[in-house]
Amino acid sequence: MEKETFLTVGKIARRKDGIAKVTGKEIYTSDVTLPGMLCARVLRSPYPHAKIVSVDTSEAEKMGAVTITYDEVPKVKYNERQVSIPEKTYRDRTVLPDRARHVGEGIVAVAAKSEVLAEKAMRAVKVEYEPLEPVMDPMEAMEPEAPKVYDEIMLGDIPLAVEKNIACYREVAEGDIAQGFSEADLIVEETFETGRVYHAQMETKSVVCQPEPDGGITLWPTTQSIHNTRQLIGRIFDIPLSKINVHRVPIGGSFGSSIQMNSPIAICVALALKARKPVKLSLTREEDMYDHCKYPSHIRIKYGVKKDGTITAGEMKTVVDIGGHNIQAYPLLGCMSGWFVSLYRMPHMSFEGTTVYTNKTPACAMQGYGNPQVSFAVESMMDIIAQKLNMDPIELRLKNYVGLGETFWGQGPTVRSVIRSCGVEEMLLKGKEKIDWDQRGNPEEKSGRFRRGIGVGRSFHTSGTGAPMPGEVIDYSTALVKVNEDGSVDFLTGLMCHGGGTLEACAKIVAEVMGVPLGMVGISPSNTRSTGYDVCTHATRGIYCGGASIKKAAESAKRILLDFASRLIDVNPDALQITPDEKLGQGVIFLEGAEGKSITVGEVAKTAQIKSWGTAIAVESHRQVNCPPCFVTNFIEVEVDTHTGIVRPTRAVAAVDCGTPINPDLAAGQLEGGLSRGISLALLEDTEYEPDTGQLTCGGSFVDYKVFTAEDMLPLENIETFFADTYEPSGPFGAKGVGEAANNCTAGTVANAIYNAIGLRLRKTPITPEKILDALKNEEKKDEGRNNDQL
């Protein structure tokens, strides 16, 4: 498809929220203050597994604190995540529990006039526990004699017994896997592991709740979905949705940790309803670390290939430790099967996924929702196979990748669509030149203390979860666009921005459609009463799905505006165009080639008001019927210190196929950010637990939980980013997503680079210096054994 020329889309502009953010004037949830507001604290379990025998809140109440316990909250079982359809939603949580299932789980909540008093009151609460034997290892949890984390949960509204701590299981197959392997000349099988990474978002989870005189409640939460939060609060507390209002508040990063309605929200609502006063609850960093983490994975993967590199069959079996609550495990397994199937063609495939309860922090989506875990295994395997076939790893990828015109699974077997735009080949070949791929050398040719290697990896993420046929995941957005009487334009949406510029991109879409200067487009404050439903800003859907609904609403508002204009200048509305005039600071409506047949947007809107014609305003709900893949390719060079095991990134090329980049500078920034976090995940990040106490060994702080900083990351001048030259026909102005795709393939790329440097394959992340030194020592012992055998 021939690309369009745009006036606003794809142009670099000052962010509308930029000044507020850089000057510290932006109002986040923790900044919200209301008259008479109480501060809340939560008493949390010191045990990974324990029954709550008794609770005594009398001393706290003597201090004037308001308290709530399990006995005082609704017993409705729910799942914090409200993206899946109800019959596919597993429910095991209540506002407060009668049994602690991980260290840090909230047991009793208190609210008082100050944080100091709330902390003092919380410490005065007495809880008697009956400690139960915890289960900390997912493999041990599935043993018949293992302690049970749950006896029964709910699947939708149906009670479901839990056997061997298995939260859910999913099996997907196509073709004949036995036949596929029988057709192969080479069968390769390996096992890979990834850790329980903490999201490390800048803002810990917070919420402010204000009870209303009519029995309703108003919320200012940390969330990725104001509408799902509203609906779940209504269900739990039996409050009509018309009496619940959830405000969209800027979010200080999320990385997926707030797809669900965070546990502090329901607790704070319960406190506020009992206190009949506004209440604020903000988690400390330690509490936040015990609240959520990334899904860890144990992946066994097997490929059958022909001598020419053609893949004949693929098999993946994964076990995922979900911790003490099931937030979204079933759709995770569907997605993992989709990530596996949609990277490389497999005529015959098999996937088995098992998620397991343990007494650890609950796991939830994080940047890719199982995709980095799968891509780490798959991209490592591509290099392993290429080595065994004596084939260039790039050639192997080019031979097998799923591309233009082919069907991919998106977020699982029920979310299938056809790829209409693809820059995979361009990114691999252009990136290869930029990184000097052909000069990288083989590991056996390298010696000395410091050894450099170059790795390649590729992956993708979907732009939303849409498909021609509705699947297991809800996916649509609603938007309102309104032309003001001075020619400016407002838009309202429940869509959240996590800091990457999603709403900024939507403003550009509105400006492009309406033909007004970007400065005349306002991003309106939104809440659940002023906006229609938006499912959630997740699955890299913000611009592709949310932006598409905004584009549709803008087009509808534009038709009304042009109809008004046609009455004033006596021209068929279908013949009229709008263009921004920077001198006038307005959009100008005109008939091309006809002098005198023009009028400003402001004149039309004001005249329509005076003549009582109405307002050029439109509301549209829109569901995309595709979820096109945003492809990403990484080339990373690392230097390995063979004396210390330290890995230092030295150069990188990061490429993305996002169709039309609406915000090119911010899209490049997402590539750089994804690269940095991906390297951090590959080399540093994990949460480990004391097996007996269930306590985090990192102490719940950034003192011991290490992430890549600017000091660790390679300099920006050593990072080159570029956009593949593609156009997505189903996206707004040809756009797809970027977000999560940016770090999906990075860990696999780093592992491949380390192998190219030292000739050793590391299969478990994080790849720490200790693991590298152990691998080097083991290799030395093998070499000594081989030498002795020869002697």
mmCIF file of N, CA and C in Angstrom, residues 123-229:
data_model
loop_
_atom_site.group_PDB
_atom_site.id
_atom_site.type_symbol
_atom_site.label_atom_id
_atom_site.label_comp_id
_atom_site.label_asym_id
_atom_site.label_seq_id
_atom_site.Cartn_x
_atom_site.Cartn_y
_atom_site.Cartn_z
ATOM 1 N N ARG A 123 0.383 -1.649 64.107
ATOM 2 C CA ARG A 123 1.281 -2.453 64.925
ATOM 3 C C ARG A 123 0.602 -2.929 66.215
ATOM 4 N N ALA A 124 -0.477 -2.249 66.615
ATOM 5 C CA ALA A 124 -1.179 -2.631 67.844
ATOM 6 C C ALA A 124 -2.179 -3.773 67.621
ATOM 7 N N VAL A 125 -2.473 -4.072 66.351
ATOM 8 C CA VAL A 125 -3.400 -5.171 66.048
ATOM 9 C C VAL A 125 -2.727 -6.501 66.383
ATOM 10 N N LYS A 126 -3.459 -7.371 67.025
ATOM 11 C CA LYS A 126 -2.932 -8.682 67.401
ATOM 12 C C LYS A 126 -3.606 -9.766 66.552
ATOM 13 N N VAL A 127 -2.776 -10.534 65.879
ATOM 14 C CA VAL A 127 -3.269 -11.630 65.043
ATOM 15 C C VAL A 127 -2.647 -12.936 65.518
ATOM 16 N N GLU A 128 -3.476 -13.931 65.757
ATOM 17 C CA GLU A 128 -2.979 -15.254 66.091
ATOM 18 C C GLU A 128 -3.025 -16.123 64.823
ATOM 19 N N TYR A 129 -1.870 -16.635 64.451
ATOM 20 C CA TYR A 129 -1.765 -17.466 63.253
ATOM 21 C C TYR A 129 -1.553 -18.935 63.645
ATOM 22 N N GLU A 130 -2.026 -19.804 62.800
ATOM 23 C CA GLU A 130 -1.645 -21.213 62.859
ATOM 24 C C GLU A 130 -0.796 -21.491 61.620
ATOM 25 N N PRO A 131 0.531 -21.457 61.771
ATOM 26 C CA PRO A 131 1.390 -21.672 60.594
ATOM 27 C C PRO A 131 1.138 -23.027 59.944
ATOM 28 N N LEU A 132 1.078 -23.031 58.637
ATOM 29 C CA LEU A 132 0.911 -24.254 57.850
ATOM 30 C C LEU A 132 2.176 -24.485 57.034
ATOM 31 N N GLU A 133 2.398 -25.714 56.659
ATOM 32 C CA GLU A 133 3.585 -26.030 55.865
ATOM 33 C C GLU A 133 3.467 -25.360 54.495
ATOM 34 N N PRO A 134 4.455 -24.567 54.115
ATOM 35 C CA PRO A 134 4.381 -23.916 52.805
ATOM 36 C C PRO A 134 4.919 -24.820 51.707
ATOM 37 N N VAL A 135 4.561 -24.500 50.494
ATOM 38 C CA VAL A 135 5.140 -25.163 49.332
ATOM 39 C C VAL A 135 5.731 -24.067 48.445
ATOM 40 N N MET A 136 7.042 -24.131 48.221
ATOM 41 C CA MET A 136 7.744 -23.038 47.551
ATOM 42 C C MET A 136 8.252 -23.408 46.161
ATOM 43 N N ASP A 137 8.293 -24.676 45.857
ATOM 44 C CA ASP A 137 8.804 -25.120 44.564
ATOM 45 C C ASP A 137 7.649 -25.669 43.724
ATOM 46 N N PRO A 138 7.470 -25.195 42.484
ATOM 47 C CA PRO A 138 6.320 -25.641 41.693
ATOM 48 C C PRO A 138 6.342 -27.126 41.361
ATOM 49 N N MET A 139 7.533 -27.676 41.168
ATOM 50 C CA MET A 139 7.605 -29.105 40.864
ATOM 51 C C MET A 139 7.208 -29.926 42.088
ATOM 52 N N GLU A 140 7.679 -29.518 43.266
ATOM 53 C CA GLU A 140 7.305 -30.210 44.498
ATOM 54 C C GLU A 140 5.820 -30.005 44.803
ATOM 55 N N ALA A 141 5.282 -28.835 44.419
ATOM 56 C CA ALA A 141 3.872 -28.552 44.690
ATOM 57 C C ALA A 141 2.938 -29.529 43.999
ATOM 58 N N MET A 142 3.381 -30.100 42.887
ATOM 59 C CA MET A 142 2.528 -31.026 42.132
ATOM 60 C C MET A 142 2.623 -32.467 42.630
ATOM 61 N N GLU A 143 3.477 -32.693 43.636
ATOM 62 C CA GLU A 143 3.553 -34.035 44.214
ATOM 63 C C GLU A 143 2.286 -34.308 45.026
ATOM 64 N N PRO A 144 1.792 -35.546 45.028
ATOM 65 C CA PRO A 144 0.521 -35.863 45.713
ATOM 66 C C PRO A 144 0.526 -35.504 47.194
ATOM 67 N N GLU A 145 1.687 -35.637 47.868
ATOM 68 C CA GLU A 145 1.732 -35.384 49.312
ATOM 69 C C GLU A 145 2.019 -33.925 49.659
ATOM 70 N N ALA A 146 2.151 -33.068 48.664
ATOM 71 C CA ALA A 146 2.492 -31.657 48.917
ATOM 72 C C ALA A 146 1.356 -30.946 49.645
ATOM 73 N N PRO A 147 1.676 -29.936 50.498
ATOM 74 C CA PRO A 147 0.632 -29.135 51.137
ATOM 75 C C PRO A 147 -0.236 -28.461 50.076
ATOM 76 N N LYS A 148 -1.525 -28.328 50.369
ATOM 77 C CA LYS A 148 -2.447 -27.734 49.407
ATOM 78 C C LYS A 148 -2.584 -26.238 49.674
ATOM 79 N N VAL A 149 -2.378 -25.445 48.645
ATOM 80 C CA VAL A 149 -2.568 -24.002 48.775
ATOM 81 C C VAL A 149 -4.060 -23.680 48.767
ATOM 82 N N TYR A 150 -4.825 -24.378 47.939
ATOM 83 C CA TYR A 150 -6.289 -24.234 47.879
ATOM 84 C C TYR A 150 -6.932 -25.612 47.819
ATOM 85 N N ASP A 151 -8.106 -25.710 48.403
ATOM 86 C CA ASP A 151 -8.932 -26.896 48.219
ATOM 87 C C ASP A 151 -9.897 -26.681 47.058
ATOM 88 N N GLU A 152 -10.420 -25.454 46.972
ATOM 89 C CA GLU A 152 -11.428 -25.163 45.947
ATOM 90 C C GLU A 152 -11.328 -23.705 45.523
ATOM 91 N N ILE A 153 -11.533 -23.458 44.251
ATOM 92 C CA ILE A 153 -11.600 -22.106 43.706
ATOM 93 C C ILE A 153 -12.848 -22.025 42.839
ATOM 94 N N MET A 154 -13.040 -20.908 42.135
ATOM 95 C CA MET A 154 -14.173 -20.757 41.225
ATOM 96 C C MET A 154 -13.650 -20.563 39.807
ATOM 97 N N LEU A 155 -14.292 -21.209 38.858
ATOM 98 C CA LEU A 155 -14.067 -20.936 37.445
ATOM 99 C C LEU A 155 -15.342 -20.310 36.927
ATOM 100 N N GLY A 156 -15.301 -19.003 36.702
ATOM 101 C CA GLY A 156 -16.540 -18.275 36.479
ATOM 102 C C GLY A 156 -17.367 -18.356 37.740
ATOM 103 N N ASP A 157 -18.566 -18.912 37.647
ATOM 104 C CA ASP A 157 -19.431 -19.091 38.826
ATOM 105 C C ASP A 157 -19.513 -20.544 39.256
ATOM 106 N N ILE A 158 -18.592 -21.379 38.748
ATOM 107 C CA ILE A 158 -18.639 -22.812 39.036
ATOM 108 C C ILE A 158 -17.522 -23.195 40.006
ATOM 109 N N PRO A 159 -17.844 -23.845 41.137
ATOM 110 C CA PRO A 159 -16.798 -24.318 42.061
ATOM 111 C C PRO A 159 -15.910 -25.349 41.376
ATOM 112 N N LEU A 160 -14.611 -25.287 41.686
ATOM 113 C CA LEU A 160 -13.652 -26.161 41.028
ATOM 114 C C LEU A 160 -12.647 -26.660 42.048
ATOM 115 N N ALA A 161 -12.534 -27.962 42.223
ATOM 116 C CA ALA A 161 -11.557 -28.536 43.144
ATOM 117 C C ALA A 161 -10.155 -28.385 42.550
ATOM 118 N N VAL A 162 -9.185 -28.116 43.430
ATOM 119 C CA VAL A 162 -7.800 -27.955 42.999
ATOM 120 C C VAL A 162 -7.046 -29.243 43.304
ATOM 121 N N GLU A 163 -6.512 -29.852 42.278
ATOM 122 C CA GLU A 163 -5.767 -31.108 42.428
ATOM 123 C C GLU A 163 -4.275 -30.851 42.242
ATOM 124 N N LYS A 164 -3.476 -31.326 43.181
ATOM 125 C CA LYS A 164 -2.012 -31.241 43.117
ATOM 126 C C LYS A 164 -1.516 -29.810 42.890
ATOM 127 N N ASN A 165 -2.268 -28.843 43.435
ATOM 128 C CA ASN A 165 -1.910 -27.426 43.350
ATOM 129 C C ASN A 165 -1.841 -26.896 41.923
ATOM 130 N N ILE A 166 -2.441 -27.608 40.987
ATOM 131 C CA ILE A 166 -2.452 -27.140 39.598
ATOM 132 C C ILE A 166 -3.585 -26.129 39.438
ATOM 133 N N ALA A 167 -3.188 -24.888 39.134
ATOM 134 C CA ALA A 167 -4.181 -23.824 38.976
ATOM 135 C C ALA A 167 -4.963 -23.997 37.684
ATOM 136 N N CYS A 168 -4.278 -24.323 36.598
ATOM 137 C CA CYS A 168 -4.931 -24.617 35.333
ATOM 138 C C CYS A 168 -3.934 -25.274 34.393
ATOM 139 N N TYR A 169 -4.463 -25.944 33.408
ATOM 140 C CA TYR A 169 -3.645 -26.693 32.443
ATOM 141 C C TYR A 169 -4.201 -26.409 31.058
ATOM 142 N N ARG A 170 -3.321 -26.343 30.076
ATOM 143 C CA ARG A 170 -3.788 -26.081 28.707
ATOM 144 C C ARG A 170 -2.941 -26.854 27.708
ATOM 145 N N GLU A 171 -3.622 -27.489 26.790
ATOM 146 C CA GLU A 171 -2.944 -28.276 25.762
ATOM 147 C C GLU A 171 -3.443 -27.818 24.400
ATOM 148 N N VAL A 172 -2.517 -27.561 23.498
ATOM 149 C CA VAL A 172 -2.856 -27.114 22.146
ATOM 150 C C VAL A 172 -2.017 -27.917 21.165
ATOM 151 N N ALA A 173 -2.620 -28.393 20.098
ATOM 152 C CA ALA A 173 -1.865 -29.162 19.101
ATOM 153 C C ALA A 173 -2.465 -28.940 17.724
ATOM 154 N N GLU A 174 -1.602 -28.962 16.710
ATOM 155 C CA GLU A 174 -2.046 -28.925 15.318
ATOM 156 C C GLU A 174 -1.135 -29.839 14.507
ATOM 157 N N GLY A 175 -1.699 -30.464 13.492
ATOM 158 C CA GLY A 175 -0.927 -31.405 12.707
ATOM 159 C C GLY A 175 -0.704 -32.697 13.468
ATOM 160 N N ASP A 176 0.330 -33.412 13.086
ATOM 161 C CA ASP A 176 0.687 -34.681 13.721
ATOM 162 C C ASP A 176 2.124 -34.575 14.193
ATOM 163 N N ILE A 177 2.307 -34.371 15.507
ATOM 164 C CA ILE A 177 3.640 -34.097 16.034
ATOM 165 C C ILE A 177 4.597 -35.260 15.794
ATOM 166 N N ALA A 178 4.112 -36.489 15.900
ATOM 167 C CA ALA A 178 4.970 -37.656 15.666
ATOM 168 C C ALA A 178 5.435 -37.689 14.219
ATOM 169 N N GLN A 179 4.529 -37.396 13.303
ATOM 170 C CA GLN A 179 4.898 -37.363 11.890
ATOM 171 C C GLN A 179 5.932 -36.272 11.631
ATOM 172 N N GLY A 180 5.717 -35.103 12.264
ATOM 173 C CA GLY A 180 6.651 -33.994 12.075
ATOM 174 C C GLY A 180 8.066 -34.349 12.488
ATOM 175 N N PHE A 181 8.198 -35.011 13.625
ATOM 176 C CA PHE A 181 9.536 -35.396 14.081
ATOM 177 C C PHE A 181 10.113 -36.524 13.210
ATOM 178 N N SER A 182 9.244 -37.377 12.686
ATOM 179 C CA SER A 182 9.736 -38.460 11.832
ATOM 180 C C SER A 182 10.281 -37.923 10.511
ATOM 181 N N GLU A 183 9.803 -36.756 10.092
ATOM 182 C CA GLU A 183 10.258 -36.148 8.845
ATOM 183 C C GLU A 183 11.550 -35.365 9.019
ATOM 184 N N ALA A 184 11.999 -35.181 10.261
ATOM 185 C CA ALA A 184 13.173 -34.354 10.532
ATOM 186 C C ALA A 184 14.468 -35.145 10.338
ATOM 187 N N ASP A 185 15.509 -34.431 9.910
ATOM 188 C CA ASP A 185 16.861 -34.998 9.847
ATOM 189 C C ASP A 185 17.602 -34.782 11.160
ATOM 190 N N LEU A 186 17.144 -33.778 11.920
ATOM 191 C CA LEU A 186 17.791 -33.439 13.184
ATOM 192 C C LEU A 186 16.714 -33.088 14.202
ATOM 193 N N ILE A 187 16.837 -33.629 15.421
ATOM 194 C CA ILE A 187 15.936 -33.280 16.516
ATOM 195 C C ILE A 187 16.767 -32.681 17.641
ATOM 196 N N VAL A 188 16.373 -31.503 18.068
ATOM 197 C CA VAL A 188 17.098 -30.784 19.116
ATOM 198 C C VAL A 188 16.134 -30.511 20.264
ATOM 199 N N GLU A 189 16.555 -30.816 21.483
ATOM 200 C CA GLU A 189 15.712 -30.623 22.666
ATOM 201 C C GLU A 189 16.539 -30.001 23.782
ATOM 202 N N GLU A 190 15.997 -28.935 24.387
ATOM 203 C CA GLU A 190 16.703 -28.242 25.463
ATOM 204 C C GLU A 190 15.694 -27.764 26.503
ATOM 205 N N THR A 191 16.208 -27.395 27.685
ATOM 206 C CA THR A 191 15.377 -26.849 28.757
ATOM 207 C C THR A 191 15.882 -25.456 29.136
ATOM 208 N N PHE A 192 14.949 -24.537 29.365
ATOM 209 C CA PHE A 192 15.296 -23.155 29.713
ATOM 210 C C PHE A 192 14.459 -22.713 30.909
ATOM 211 N N GLU A 193 15.009 -21.774 31.679
ATOM 212 C CA GLU A 193 14.296 -21.239 32.841
ATOM 213 C C GLU A 193 14.439 -19.723 32.888
ATOM 214 N N THR A 194 13.372 -19.076 33.327
ATOM 215 C CA THR A 194 13.421 -17.632 33.599
ATOM 216 C C THR A 194 12.901 -17.383 35.009
ATOM 217 N N GLY A 195 13.298 -16.265 35.608
ATOM 218 C CA GLY A 195 13.032 -16.029 37.022
ATOM 219 C C GLY A 195 11.758 -15.255 37.315
ATOM 220 N N ARG A 196 11.540 -15.029 38.630
ATOM 221 C CA ARG A 196 10.372 -14.284 39.119
ATOM 222 C C ARG A 196 10.787 -12.820 39.290
ATOM 223 N N VAL A 197 10.773 -12.084 38.212
ATOM 224 C CA VAL A 197 11.266 -10.706 38.189
ATOM 225 C C VAL A 197 10.237 -9.765 38.805
ATOM 226 N N TYR A 198 10.712 -8.787 39.561
ATOM 227 C CA TYR A 198 9.845 -7.726 40.097
ATOM 228 C C TYR A 198 9.704 -6.634 39.037
ATOM 229 N N HIS A 199 8.524 -6.070 38.911
ATOM 230 C CA HIS A 199 8.263 -5.080 37.859
ATOM 231 C C HIS A 199 9.118 -3.818 38.011
ATOM 232 N N ALA A 200 9.389 -3.425 39.241
ATOM 233 C CA ALA A 200 10.252 -2.270 39.510
ATOM 234 C C ALA A 200 9.743 -0.992 38.857
ATOM 235 N N GLN A 201 8.436 -0.831 38.756
ATOM 236 C CA GLN A 201 7.878 0.412 38.245
ATOM 237 C C GLN A 201 8.156 1.535 39.240
ATOM 238 N N MET A 202 8.254 2.766 38.754
ATOM 239 C CA MET A 202 8.615 3.879 39.633
ATOM 240 C C MET A 202 7.570 4.125 40.723
ATOM 241 N N GLU A 203 6.294 4.039 40.355
ATOM 242 C CA GLU A 203 5.221 4.320 41.313
ATOM 243 C C GLU A 203 4.728 3.032 41.948
ATOM 244 N N THR A 204 4.781 2.961 43.267
ATOM 245 C CA THR A 204 4.149 1.821 43.935
ATOM 246 C C THR A 204 2.639 1.996 43.864
ATOM 247 N N LYS A 205 1.915 0.944 44.151
ATOM 248 C CA LYS A 205 0.466 0.983 43.995
ATOM 249 C C LYS A 205 -0.194 1.830 45.081
ATOM 250 N N SER A 206 -1.112 2.666 44.641
ATOM 251 C CA SER A 206 -1.810 3.577 45.553
ATOM 252 C C SER A 206 -3.267 3.700 45.146
ATOM 253 N N VAL A 207 -4.089 4.184 46.075
ATOM 254 C CA VAL A 207 -5.486 4.473 45.779
ATOM 255 C C VAL A 207 -6.026 5.459 46.807
ATOM 256 N N VAL A 208 -6.896 6.336 46.346
ATOM 257 C CA VAL A 208 -7.654 7.225 47.235
ATOM 258 C C VAL A 208 -9.130 6.955 46.982
ATOM 259 N N CYS A 209 -9.891 6.740 48.055
ATOM 260 C CA CYS A 209 -11.323 6.429 47.949
ATOM 261 C C CYS A 209 -12.140 7.426 48.756
ATOM 262 N N GLN A 210 -13.188 7.948 48.133
ATOM 263 C CA GLN A 210 -14.076 8.875 48.825
ATOM 264 C C GLN A 210 -15.506 8.343 48.800
ATOM 265 N N PRO A 211 -16.060 7.994 49.968
ATOM 266 C CA PRO A 211 -17.462 7.552 50.003
ATOM 267 C C PRO A 211 -18.385 8.729 49.701
ATOM 268 N N GLU A 212 -19.461 8.475 48.995
ATOM 269 C CA GLU A 212 -20.386 9.532 48.615
ATOM 270 C C GLU A 212 -21.670 9.444 49.437
ATOM 271 N N PRO A 213 -22.365 10.561 49.576
ATOM 272 C CA PRO A 213 -23.584 10.565 50.402
ATOM 273 C C PRO A 213 -24.659 9.585 49.931
ATOM 274 N N ASP A 214 -24.666 9.264 48.629
ATOM 275 C CA ASP A 214 -25.708 8.373 48.113
ATOM 276 C C ASP A 214 -25.346 6.895 48.250
ATOM 277 N N GLY A 215 -24.264 6.614 48.991
ATOM 278 C CA GLY A 215 -23.841 5.236 49.165
ATOM 279 C C GLY A 215 -22.858 4.776 48.112
ATOM 280 N N GLY A 216 -22.488 5.665 47.209
ATOM 281 C CA GLY A 216 -21.525 5.339 46.173
ATOM 282 C C GLY A 216 -20.097 5.603 46.626
ATOM 283 N N ILE A 217 -19.179 5.532 45.685
ATOM 284 C CA ILE A 217 -17.765 5.712 46.003
ATOM 285 C C ILE A 217 -17.050 6.293 44.789
ATOM 286 N N THR A 218 -16.096 7.183 45.048
ATOM 287 C CA THR A 218 -15.255 7.762 44.007
ATOM 288 C C THR A 218 -13.818 7.347 44.273
ATOM 289 N N LEU A 219 -13.113 6.949 43.205
ATOM 290 C CA LEU A 219 -11.758 6.420 43.359
ATOM 291 C C LEU A 219 -10.769 7.160 42.471
ATOM 292 N N TRP A 220 -9.548 7.274 42.994
ATOM 293 C CA TRP A 220 -8.390 7.748 42.234
ATOM 294 C C TRP A 220 -7.315 6.654 42.384
ATOM 295 N N PRO A 221 -7.285 5.668 41.507
ATOM 296 C CA PRO A 221 -6.400 4.514 41.717
ATOM 297 C C PRO A 221 -5.193 4.495 40.774
ATOM 298 N N THR A 222 -4.202 3.706 41.140
ATOM 299 C CA THR A 222 -3.159 3.285 40.214
ATOM 300 C C THR A 222 -3.711 2.091 39.449
ATOM 301 N N THR A 223 -4.004 2.294 38.178
ATOM 302 C CA THR A 223 -4.621 1.214 37.410
ATOM 303 C C THR A 223 -4.399 1.423 35.927
ATOM 304 N N GLN A 224 -4.485 0.334 35.165
ATOM 305 C CA GLN A 224 -4.427 0.396 33.712
ATOM 306 C C GLN A 224 -5.822 0.350 33.093
ATOM 307 N N SER A 225 -6.864 0.207 33.930
ATOM 308 C CA SER A 225 -8.228 0.167 33.419
ATOM 309 C C SER A 225 -9.188 0.741 34.442
ATOM 310 N N ILE A 226 -9.679 1.949 34.182
ATOM 311 C CA ILE A 226 -10.618 2.558 35.121
ATOM 312 C C ILE A 226 -11.977 1.852 35.058
ATOM 313 N N HIS A 227 -12.361 1.365 33.893
ATOM 314 C CA HIS A 227 -13.689 0.751 33.767
ATOM 315 C C HIS A 227 -13.737 -0.640 34.386
ATOM 316 N N ASN A 228 -12.686 -1.431 34.211
ATOM 317 C CA ASN A 228 -12.680 -2.743 34.862
ATOM 318 C C ASN A 228 -12.625 -2.606 36.370
ATOM 319 N N THR A 229 -11.897 -1.612 36.858
ATOM 320 C CA THR A 229 -11.865 -1.349 38.299
ATOM 321 C C THR A 229 -13.265 -1.015 38.804
#
